[in-house]
Amino acid sequence: MPHDAPQTIYLADYTPFTHLVEQVHLVFRLAPDVTRVISRIAFVPNPDAPDGPFFLHGEQLKLIEAKIDGQPVTPELSEAGLTCPVPDGPFTWEAEVEISPQTNTALEGLYMSRAMYCTQCEAEGFRKITYYPDRPDVMAPFTVRIESDLPVLLSNGNPSGRGEGWAEWTDPWPKPAYLFALVAGDLVNHPDRFTTRSGREVELNIWVRPGDEKKCAFGMDALKRSMTWDEETYGREYDLDVFNIVAVDDFNMGAMENKGLNIFNSSAVLASPETSTDANFERIEGIIAHEYFHNWTGNRITCRDWFQLCLKEGLTVFRDQQFTGDMRSRAVKRIDDVLNLRARQFREDNGPLAHPVRPESFVEINNFYTATVYEKGAELIGMLKRLVGDEGYAKALDLYFERHDGDAATIEDWLRVFEDATGRDLSQFKLWYSQAGTPRVRVDEAWSPGAEGGTFSLHFRQETPPTPGQAEKDPLVIPVAVGLLSPNGDEVVPTQVLELTQTSQVFQFEGLATRPVPSILRGFSAPVIVERKTDAKERAFLLAHDTDPFNKWEAGRGLAKDVLTRMVSEGADPAPAYLEALEAMARDESLDPAFRALALRLPSQDDMAQTLFDAGRTPDPLQIHAALRHLRKAVAEHMGSLLSDLYDDMAVHGPYRPDATDAGQRALRQGALALLSLVDEGTRAQAQFEAADNMTEQLGALTCLLEIGAADAALSAFRSQWQSDRLVMDKWFGLQTAHAEPDKAAQVASRLTEDSDFDWKNPNRFRAVIGGLAMNAAGFHTPSGAAYALVADWLIRLDPVNPQTTARMTTAFETWKRYDGDRQGMIRDNLERIAATPGLSRDTTEMVGRILGA
Ligand code: TRP
Ligand code: ZN
């Protein structure tokens, strides 16, 4: 098939659709190879749209017949859709098309996952189901009739009819096509109920394959807690009689918020103590909340166009982060979120894929479901909240729901609500949505003693580095939360938010008895990089005394990075000051174990590579790996018996519970075990592996054994135990590549791809092996280039099968410009090899082109 040159879509080109849709009626006659989709759609002219031809999206559809007001018509077909002359007034469009769910391996549109039918329509998958104006600003009520002999037939909204071999669903809420969903299969449910605060009775179900029903209880509990939380915190109630969740094994992302019928990657909903880790439980709770919260922020109020994606995603991530903070520990959640932001979003924002939170152009929208849109998008909401205060935020949100319910809205609408509710001018703040790149904030300070007390000045300079297509940057509004400590550790100035608005600004604090120690960017109040001259002594002081838990942790992290930097660049030994500060922190029983576990964790290899690069060095992944090992061993030797004490004291007794308290204890215990394993030859890890009755401890022990190269027996025992559990086997695959020795990683991955259980068309399994290798920094960047070639080979193989997942995984190469000439050359060759593949998807073509900087 000839491919048109990929087209770029621009925000500036937005025009409304020629028509409005008053009602959609769909009939599905399900069959694996030939499914018939019959549509009846009521169109009326859109008074707000300019004149233009009537165009419906449609891809890979076989049109059987089309009618307008009952009369057969012959539309003009193209690869992207159809055009057709239509009456001037309202009319009814009818079409019958054939599609093939069985051969749909892209997992977009209607597809099959092991004998179960399911859909994924966001962003532009509905056009693979039938002809339709597949754009989020076209909203309509849907009725859906499903014909199939399968026992469970689901779609959006409320059930409105059921008979032998069919079911009908009616969704009264107008919605865009990307929120359409259909599921049919031999499924069983975990049922429950929820009464909303205004008294609506809601039937809740989690639908799974037979055998998985024992893994639903936690997800159901998380759903009910999410429903209550959204009522209490945002005043938002659920609005249908049923809420269905379905678990599916083959899915490109985590989950999808289809109206009343959320579809989940089974890894994002199924949980049991034996098969899921504490991290899995927390992730599942967060994703369930996220998708549920979309019912208001995404569904009731949706996006006018895909450039506004952050309107629903940034806000919904922010809401799920608040939820997790309330369910667990706010401080620990904030640190986790910042770790994630830095690992994924800063990495993106400081490389060739940098783009604004609201992009201005795209080729393939699936490529813009990014850490920048989601995570930086959430940070922008957090900054807004900080700038207008909690009350202003609550007022603005109430106004948002009141004013825009039922709308397809824009970022302009969103910001106007804040301006109207609080009176604040947000024109400069809006730059955060259009300007890419991570701002650097340089801080210098001065102290002048005086008779009435001294004055401490903080001088801030902000600068955002150039990013692709944006050479010049303007100053942003940056809320910097600052507190001051006296040298004896008392807080002399509690947290206040300084608002930077200019390139260079000075803030003064007067009447201080002694020169204070500043704690800057408390709570990580803005997504920026702070550059400030400091030393190990000051960092150790803040680690010991800062009252802001985020900055307390940050001080320890800064110390670790300094130590590692000096180990890598000067061959220095681990600094004793660091080892002592870390030990004092680990010993401090007034600190939450979860916090101590985080503080004990060293920076990742990728984080260190970026840190060294920012400091003007060319990172050597093998050196970084060796330095981290060396430091970990030094920490273990320094702490001595403290570690075995922690290991014993943190043991959790009684039945496994996935709550934050128990999980925090297990995390600290695991931190101790990882260090102990470096000095006890894995004795404790082996014993824990054998005794574990939960996956957190079993997998934790296995990871320690892998790290010291002593996991062979445990790996095969693990496999025999979990052979029939796909989600656990994903862990088995992923752990081996992620924790392989640098010089063996490519070989290990290659061997695993030959395993009979390597089902490479399943995105979870593919990501486990190939993504695990890419995450193993030293292994991925092995000097021979073997890992680059292996990843590239597999991306080329996966692309025709699943472009979305392939394109996403090209980001393994996004950091290539950090490295030396040899590595850059090998990576460029592999990227060019991918780009030159005949018939390469639009998704992957765009990504590889942007990474190469073409
Ligand atoms: N809207 C989904 C979410 O954030 C994301 C999503 C699920 C998605 N599946 C997708 C995005 C497929 C693009 C393609 O919750
Ligand atoms: Zn989302």
Coordinates of N, CA, C and O and ligand atoms in Angstrom, one line a residue, residues 257 290-291 294 312-313 316-317 374, ligand 2:
E257 N -10.0 5.2 30.6 CA -11.1 5.7 31.3 C -12.4 5.7 30.6 O -13.3 6.6 30.9
H290 N -6.9 7.1 39.2 CA -6.7 8.0 38.1 C -7.8 7.8 37.1 O -8.5 8.7 36.6
E291 N -8.1 6.5 36.7 CA -9.2 6.3 35.7 C -10.5 6.7 36.2 O -11.3 7.3 35.5
H294 N -11.0 10.4 36.1 CA -11.2 10.9 34.7 C -12.7 11.1 34.5 O -13.1 11.8 33.6
K312 N -6.8 17.2 30.7 CA -7.3 16.1 31.4 C -6.2 15.3 32.1 O -6.5 14.8 33.2
E313 N -5.1 15.1 31.4 CA -4.1 14.2 32.0 C -3.3 14.9 33.2 O -3.1 14.2 34.2
T316 N -5.6 15.1 36.1 CA -6.0 13.8 36.7 C -4.8 13.2 37.4 O -5.0 12.5 38.4
V317 N -3.6 13.3 36.8 CA -2.4 12.9 37.5 C -2.3 13.6 38.9 O -2.1 13.0 39.9
Y374 N 1.9 14.4 31.0 CA 1.3 13.9 32.3 C 1.9 14.5 33.5 O 1.3 15.1 34.3
Ligands
ZN2 ZN -5.2 9.6 32.2

